[in-house]
Coordinates of C-alpha atoms in Angstrom, one line a residue:
X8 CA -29.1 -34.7 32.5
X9 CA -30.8 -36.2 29.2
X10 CA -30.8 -35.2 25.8
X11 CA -34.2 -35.3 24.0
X12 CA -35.1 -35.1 20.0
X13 CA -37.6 -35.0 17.6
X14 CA -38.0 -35.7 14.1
X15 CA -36.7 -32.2 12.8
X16 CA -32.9 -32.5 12.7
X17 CA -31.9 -36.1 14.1
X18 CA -28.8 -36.1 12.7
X19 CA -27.5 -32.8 14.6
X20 CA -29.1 -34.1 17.8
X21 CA -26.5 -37.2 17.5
X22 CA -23.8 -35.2 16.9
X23 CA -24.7 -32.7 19.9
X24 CA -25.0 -36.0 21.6
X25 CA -21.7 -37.4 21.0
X26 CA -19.8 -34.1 22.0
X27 CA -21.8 -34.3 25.3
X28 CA -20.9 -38.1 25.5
X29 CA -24.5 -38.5 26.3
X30 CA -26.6 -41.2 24.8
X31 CA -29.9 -39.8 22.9
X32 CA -32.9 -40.5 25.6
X33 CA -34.6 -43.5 24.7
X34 CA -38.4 -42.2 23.3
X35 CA -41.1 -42.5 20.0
X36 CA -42.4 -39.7 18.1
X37 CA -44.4 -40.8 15.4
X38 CA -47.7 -40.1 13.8
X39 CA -51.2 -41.7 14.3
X40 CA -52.9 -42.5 10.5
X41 CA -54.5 -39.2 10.7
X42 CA -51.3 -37.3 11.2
X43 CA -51.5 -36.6 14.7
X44 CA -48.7 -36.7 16.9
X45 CA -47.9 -39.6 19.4
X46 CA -44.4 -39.3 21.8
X47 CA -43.6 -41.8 24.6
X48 CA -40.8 -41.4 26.6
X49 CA -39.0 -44.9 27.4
X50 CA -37.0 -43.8 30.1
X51 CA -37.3 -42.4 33.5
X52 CA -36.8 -38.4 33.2
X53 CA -38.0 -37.7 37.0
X54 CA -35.8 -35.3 38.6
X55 CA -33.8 -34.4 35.7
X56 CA -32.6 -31.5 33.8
X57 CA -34.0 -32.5 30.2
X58 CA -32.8 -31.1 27.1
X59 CA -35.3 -31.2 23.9
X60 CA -33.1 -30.3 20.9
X61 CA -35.8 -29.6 17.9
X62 CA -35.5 -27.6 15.3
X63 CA -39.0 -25.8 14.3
X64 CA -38.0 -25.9 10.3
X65 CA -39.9 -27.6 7.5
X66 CA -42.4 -28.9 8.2
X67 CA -42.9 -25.9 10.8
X68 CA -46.2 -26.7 11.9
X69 CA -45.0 -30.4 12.1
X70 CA -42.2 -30.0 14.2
X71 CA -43.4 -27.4 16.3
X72 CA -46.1 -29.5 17.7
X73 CA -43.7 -32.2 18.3
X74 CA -41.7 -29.9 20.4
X75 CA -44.9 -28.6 22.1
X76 CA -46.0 -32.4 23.0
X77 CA -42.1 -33.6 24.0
X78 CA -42.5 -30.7 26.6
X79 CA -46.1 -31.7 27.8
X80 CA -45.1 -35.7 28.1
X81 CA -41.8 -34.4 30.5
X82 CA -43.7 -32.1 32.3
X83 CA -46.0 -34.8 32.8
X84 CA -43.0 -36.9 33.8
X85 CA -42.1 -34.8 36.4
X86 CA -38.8 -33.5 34.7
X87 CA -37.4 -31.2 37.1
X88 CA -36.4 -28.5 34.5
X89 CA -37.1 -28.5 30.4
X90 CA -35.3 -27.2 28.1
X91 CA -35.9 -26.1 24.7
X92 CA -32.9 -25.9 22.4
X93 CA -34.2 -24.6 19.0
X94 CA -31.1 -24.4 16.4
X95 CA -33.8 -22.6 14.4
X96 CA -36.7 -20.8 15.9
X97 CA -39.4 -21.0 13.2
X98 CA -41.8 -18.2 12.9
X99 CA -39.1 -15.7 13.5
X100 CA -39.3 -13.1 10.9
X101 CA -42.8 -12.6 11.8
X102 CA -41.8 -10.5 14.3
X103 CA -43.7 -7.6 14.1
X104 CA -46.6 -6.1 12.2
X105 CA -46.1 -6.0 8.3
X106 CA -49.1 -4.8 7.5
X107 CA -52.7 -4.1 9.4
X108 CA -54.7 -6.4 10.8
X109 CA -51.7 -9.3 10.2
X110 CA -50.1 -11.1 13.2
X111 CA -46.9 -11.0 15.5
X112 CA -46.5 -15.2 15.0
X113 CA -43.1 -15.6 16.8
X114 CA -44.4 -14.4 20.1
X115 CA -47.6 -16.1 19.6
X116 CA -45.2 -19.5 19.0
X117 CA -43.1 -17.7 22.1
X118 CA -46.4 -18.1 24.2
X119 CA -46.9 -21.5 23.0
X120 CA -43.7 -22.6 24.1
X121 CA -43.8 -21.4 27.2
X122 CA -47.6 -22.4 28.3
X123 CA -46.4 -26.1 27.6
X124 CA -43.7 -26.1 30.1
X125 CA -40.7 -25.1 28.6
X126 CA -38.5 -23.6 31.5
X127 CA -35.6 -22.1 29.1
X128 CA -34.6 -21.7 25.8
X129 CA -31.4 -22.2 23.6
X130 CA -31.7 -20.9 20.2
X131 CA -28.9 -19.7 17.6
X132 CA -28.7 -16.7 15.6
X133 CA -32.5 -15.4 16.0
X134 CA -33.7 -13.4 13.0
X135 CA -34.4 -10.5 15.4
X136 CA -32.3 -10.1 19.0
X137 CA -35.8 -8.5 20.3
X138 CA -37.7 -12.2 20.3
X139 CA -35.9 -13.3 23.4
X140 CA -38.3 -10.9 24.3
X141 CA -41.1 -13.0 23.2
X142 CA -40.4 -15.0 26.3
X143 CA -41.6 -14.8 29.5
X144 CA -38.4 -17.1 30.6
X145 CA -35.1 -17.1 30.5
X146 CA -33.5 -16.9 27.0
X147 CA -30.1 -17.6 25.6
X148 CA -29.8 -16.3 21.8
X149 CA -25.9 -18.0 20.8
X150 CA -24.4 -16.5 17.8
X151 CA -22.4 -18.5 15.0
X152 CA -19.9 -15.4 14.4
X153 CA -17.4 -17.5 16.2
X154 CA -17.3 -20.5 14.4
X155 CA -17.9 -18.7 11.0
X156 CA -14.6 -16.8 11.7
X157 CA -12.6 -19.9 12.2
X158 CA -13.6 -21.9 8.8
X159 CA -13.3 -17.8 7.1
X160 CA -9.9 -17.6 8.5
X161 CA -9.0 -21.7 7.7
X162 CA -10.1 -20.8 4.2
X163 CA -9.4 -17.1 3.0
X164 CA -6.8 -15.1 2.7
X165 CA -8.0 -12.2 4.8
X166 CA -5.5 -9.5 3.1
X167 CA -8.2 -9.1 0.4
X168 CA -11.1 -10.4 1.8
X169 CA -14.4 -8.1 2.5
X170 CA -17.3 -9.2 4.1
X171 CA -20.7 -8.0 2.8
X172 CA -23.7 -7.4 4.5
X173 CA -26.8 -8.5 1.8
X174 CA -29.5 -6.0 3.3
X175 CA -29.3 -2.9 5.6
X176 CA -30.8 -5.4 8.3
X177 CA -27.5 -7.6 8.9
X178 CA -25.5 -4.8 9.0
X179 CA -24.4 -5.4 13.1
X180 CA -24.5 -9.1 12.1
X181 CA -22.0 -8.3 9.4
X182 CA -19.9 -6.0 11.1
X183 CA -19.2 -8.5 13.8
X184 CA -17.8 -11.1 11.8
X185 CA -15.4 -8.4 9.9
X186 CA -14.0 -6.7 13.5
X187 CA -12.9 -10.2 14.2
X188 CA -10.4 -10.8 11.3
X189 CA -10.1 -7.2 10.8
X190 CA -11.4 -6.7 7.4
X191 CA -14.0 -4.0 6.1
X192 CA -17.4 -3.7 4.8
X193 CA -19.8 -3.2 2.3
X194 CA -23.7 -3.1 2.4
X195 CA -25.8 -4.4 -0.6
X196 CA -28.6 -1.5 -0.7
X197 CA -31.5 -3.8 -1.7
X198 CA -35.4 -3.6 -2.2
X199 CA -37.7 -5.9 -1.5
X200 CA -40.7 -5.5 -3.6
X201 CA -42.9 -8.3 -1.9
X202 CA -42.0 -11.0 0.0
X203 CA -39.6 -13.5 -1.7
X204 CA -38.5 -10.8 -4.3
X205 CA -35.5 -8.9 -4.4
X206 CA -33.8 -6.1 -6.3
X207 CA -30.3 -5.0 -6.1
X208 CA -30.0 -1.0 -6.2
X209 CA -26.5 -0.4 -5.5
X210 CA -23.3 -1.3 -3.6
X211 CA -22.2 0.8 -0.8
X212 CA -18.2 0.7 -0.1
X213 CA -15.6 -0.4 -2.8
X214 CA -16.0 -4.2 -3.3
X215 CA -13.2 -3.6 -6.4
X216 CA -10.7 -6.2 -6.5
X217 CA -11.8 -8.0 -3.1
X218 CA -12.7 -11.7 -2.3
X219 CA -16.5 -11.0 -0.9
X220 CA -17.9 -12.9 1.7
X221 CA -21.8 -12.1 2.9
X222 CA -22.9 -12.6 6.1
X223 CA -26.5 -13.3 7.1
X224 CA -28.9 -15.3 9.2
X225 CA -30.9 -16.9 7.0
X226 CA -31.2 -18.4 3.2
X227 CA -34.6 -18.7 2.1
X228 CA -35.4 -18.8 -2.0
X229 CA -32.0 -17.2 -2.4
X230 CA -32.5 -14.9 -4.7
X231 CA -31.3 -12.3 -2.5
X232 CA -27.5 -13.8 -2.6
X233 CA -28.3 -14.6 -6.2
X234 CA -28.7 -11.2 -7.3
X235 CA -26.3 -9.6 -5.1
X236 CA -23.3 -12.0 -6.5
X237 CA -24.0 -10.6 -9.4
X238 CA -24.1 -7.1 -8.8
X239 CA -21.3 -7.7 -6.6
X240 CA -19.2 -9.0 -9.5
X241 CA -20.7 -6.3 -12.0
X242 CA -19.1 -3.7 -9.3
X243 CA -15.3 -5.4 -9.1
X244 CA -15.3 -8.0 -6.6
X245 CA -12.6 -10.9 -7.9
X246 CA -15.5 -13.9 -6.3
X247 CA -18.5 -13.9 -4.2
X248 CA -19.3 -16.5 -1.2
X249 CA -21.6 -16.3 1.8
X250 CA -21.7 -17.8 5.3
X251 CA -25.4 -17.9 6.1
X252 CA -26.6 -20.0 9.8
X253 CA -29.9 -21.0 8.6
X254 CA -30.1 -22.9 5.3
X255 CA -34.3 -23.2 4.6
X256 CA -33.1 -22.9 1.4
X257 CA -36.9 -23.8 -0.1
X258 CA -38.4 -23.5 -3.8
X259 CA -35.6 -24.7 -5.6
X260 CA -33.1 -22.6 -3.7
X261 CA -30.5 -25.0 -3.8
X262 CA -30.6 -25.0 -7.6
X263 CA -30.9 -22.0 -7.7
X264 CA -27.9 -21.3 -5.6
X265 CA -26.1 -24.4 -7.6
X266 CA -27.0 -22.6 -11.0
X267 CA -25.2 -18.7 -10.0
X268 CA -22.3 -17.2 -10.2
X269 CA -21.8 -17.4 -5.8
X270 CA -18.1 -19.6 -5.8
X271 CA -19.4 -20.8 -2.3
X272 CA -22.4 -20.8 0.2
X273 CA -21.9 -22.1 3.6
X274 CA -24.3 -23.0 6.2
X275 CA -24.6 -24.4 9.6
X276 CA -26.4 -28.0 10.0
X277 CA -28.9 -26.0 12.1
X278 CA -31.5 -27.1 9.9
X279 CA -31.0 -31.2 7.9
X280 CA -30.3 -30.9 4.9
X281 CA -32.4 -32.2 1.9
X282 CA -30.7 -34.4 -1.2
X283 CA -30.6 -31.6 -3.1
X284 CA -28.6 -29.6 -0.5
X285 CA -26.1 -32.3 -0.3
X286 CA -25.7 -32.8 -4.2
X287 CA -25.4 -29.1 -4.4
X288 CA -21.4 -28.4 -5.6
X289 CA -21.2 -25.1 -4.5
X290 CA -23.1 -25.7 -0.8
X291 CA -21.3 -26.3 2.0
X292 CA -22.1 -26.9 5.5
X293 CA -20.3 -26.4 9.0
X294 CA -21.1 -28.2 12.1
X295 CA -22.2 -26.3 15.2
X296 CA -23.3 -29.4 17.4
X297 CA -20.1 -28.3 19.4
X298 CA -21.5 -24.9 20.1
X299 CA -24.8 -26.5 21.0
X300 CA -23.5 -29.1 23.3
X301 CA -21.5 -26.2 25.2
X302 CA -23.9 -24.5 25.3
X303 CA -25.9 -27.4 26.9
X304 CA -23.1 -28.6 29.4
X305 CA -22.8 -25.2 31.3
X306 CA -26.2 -24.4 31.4
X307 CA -26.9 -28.2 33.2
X308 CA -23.5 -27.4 35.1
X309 CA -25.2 -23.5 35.7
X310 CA -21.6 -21.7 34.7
X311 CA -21.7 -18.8 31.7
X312 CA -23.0 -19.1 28.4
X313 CA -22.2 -16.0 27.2
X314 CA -18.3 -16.3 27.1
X315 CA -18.9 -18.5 23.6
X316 CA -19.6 -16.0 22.1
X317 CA -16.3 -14.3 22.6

């Protein structure tokens, strides 16, 4: 087996490395003067079940294309099997129609991924389950609910705690995280005028008195957790803090997040984290490079990946 990595998220690919006691194969990716991508691979990969770990997160396009030419130079290898393992599947809330006459990118970057080589894919916490359908290969879409639940219960007292679903969207996500330390739920009723803007309209379920913890996927300008601290606090709630897996956090997000009223945001290293994320005092982040490299050791072994998510 060898472990592969790009540029996007180095640190996370060292620490998925280290759980699989696995050094990190031995390769270049760099750019030419003109930006285009070079990789070399330094080591013999013929034969073996390779593992590119690669975030497609800023730069998208970037990264993406490193992934895309990672597979081509294994392929070209002769690799026996290639794996993608995408912590954060880029292009994912494109994943349908929003308009006429605008695309479906995340199966277009599906197809892409596949044409290259890739022979399976390991991704976490996809914006939409339906993408796995974006593949023509075999797809395993992990879920951070279990690790989430740990550091909530390691943290909170759950006799007053309430988990909160930000949009009508997460509900299922939400719900899962609150059957598994048994607490209820409320749903944020929000609009979203265009994209990047939200508006609070009202609270469903009685948040009075309750420690508040929103669940969703993905943390973009946050101005959706922004405003719904707020109305969350208007409405009763004692504090307000949210577990979110994918931290893009762009546009002064994190400053944005740093300057509100949320007691606590929490996100997964699924995506590295900028200066500003790490000087951020209310950000906080959780490690699932043991998830990953599970995740990664039974699929090379060929036992079940979906008992983690249990």
């Amino acid at each position: 087996m060898k472990l592969v990595t790009g540029n996007s998220n180095r640190a996370l690919a060292q620490a998925v490395a280290s759980y699989l006691e696995l050094p990190l194969t031995d390769c270049t990716v760099k750019r030419f003067a003109d930006k285009e991508v070079y990789v070399e691979v330094h080591e013999n990969v013929r034969g073996e079940d390779v593992f590119i770990l690669q975030s497609t997160s800023f730069p998208a396009n970037d990264n993406l294309m490193e992934l895309l030419i990672l597979t081509d130079a294994l392929r070209r290898s002769s690799a026996r099997r290639i794996t993608a393992v995408l912590p954060y599947f880029g292009y994912a809330r494109q994943d349908r129609k929003s308009a006429s006459r605008t695309p479906i990118s995340a199966k277009l970057v599906a197809n892409l991924i596949t044409e290259a080589g890739v022979n399976r894919v390991i991704t976490l916490d996809l914006h939409a389950a339906q993408i796995q359908g974006f593949f023509d290969i075999p797809t395993d879409n992990l879920y951070s609910a279990p690790v989430m639940t740990r550091d909530i219960k390691d943290n909170y007292d759950n006799s007053n705690v309430m988990i909160v679903s930000p949009d009508v969207g997460g509900v299922a996500r939400a719900r899962a995280i609150a059957q598994r330390i048994g607490a209820d739920l409320a749903i944020v009723d929000k609009r979203r005028p265009k994209a990047g803007v939200s508006e609070v309209m009202n609270i469903i379920g009685d948040v009075a008195g309750q420690h508040c913890i929103m669940i969703d996927d993905i943390v973009d300008s946050g101005g959706t957790l922004v405003n719904a601290a707020e109305a969350l606090l208007k409405a009763g709630a004692l504090e307000v803090s949210a577990y979110i897996t994918h931290g893009v956090l762009s546009n002064g997000a994190a400053a944005r997040i740093a300057a509100s009223k949320l007691k606590e945001l929490v996100i997964t290293d699924s995506i590295e984290e900028t200066d500003l994320v790490q000087t951020a005092a209310n950000i906080r982040r959780i490690s699932i490079a043991p998830l990953i490299g599970e995740a990664i050791a039974r699929t090379a072994s060929e036992q079940s990946v979906s008992s983690l998510l249990d």
